[in-house]
């Protein structure tokens, strides 16, 4: 995905997380769509010569747009992933921004990952 600072980690089962520090939400969405197209265009050759089509479902979330903490970021990406799966798989879904929270006039503290 990106040499140097991208972090890929297995969360469990067939779920992976990809962290792109400093990436804008727009760039992350574009990169997710490019990854989807690359997987679609790369079938797995089987020993009998047949090609097995591959697909992925992507849930994308961006901090601070969709979350203020690592836990919220994971939850937002996970919810987007399951929307992609329920919508037929083989697609990218972007997290929904949370509703604004009531404020007492004080600046919100942001968690640092």
GROMACS .gro file of C-alpha atoms in nm, residues 102-110:
model
    9
  102UNK     CA    1  -2.283   1.839   2.344
  103UNK     CA    2  -2.010   2.066   2.466
  104UNK     CA    3  -1.969   2.275   2.775
  105UNK     CA    4  -1.759   2.526   2.588
  106UNK     CA    5  -1.432   2.356   2.679
  107UNK     CA    6  -1.209   2.215   2.405
  108UNK     CA    7  -1.237   1.841   2.365
  109UNK     CA    8  -0.932   1.635   2.445
  110UNK     CA    9  -0.821   1.402   2.170
   0.00000   0.00000   0.00000
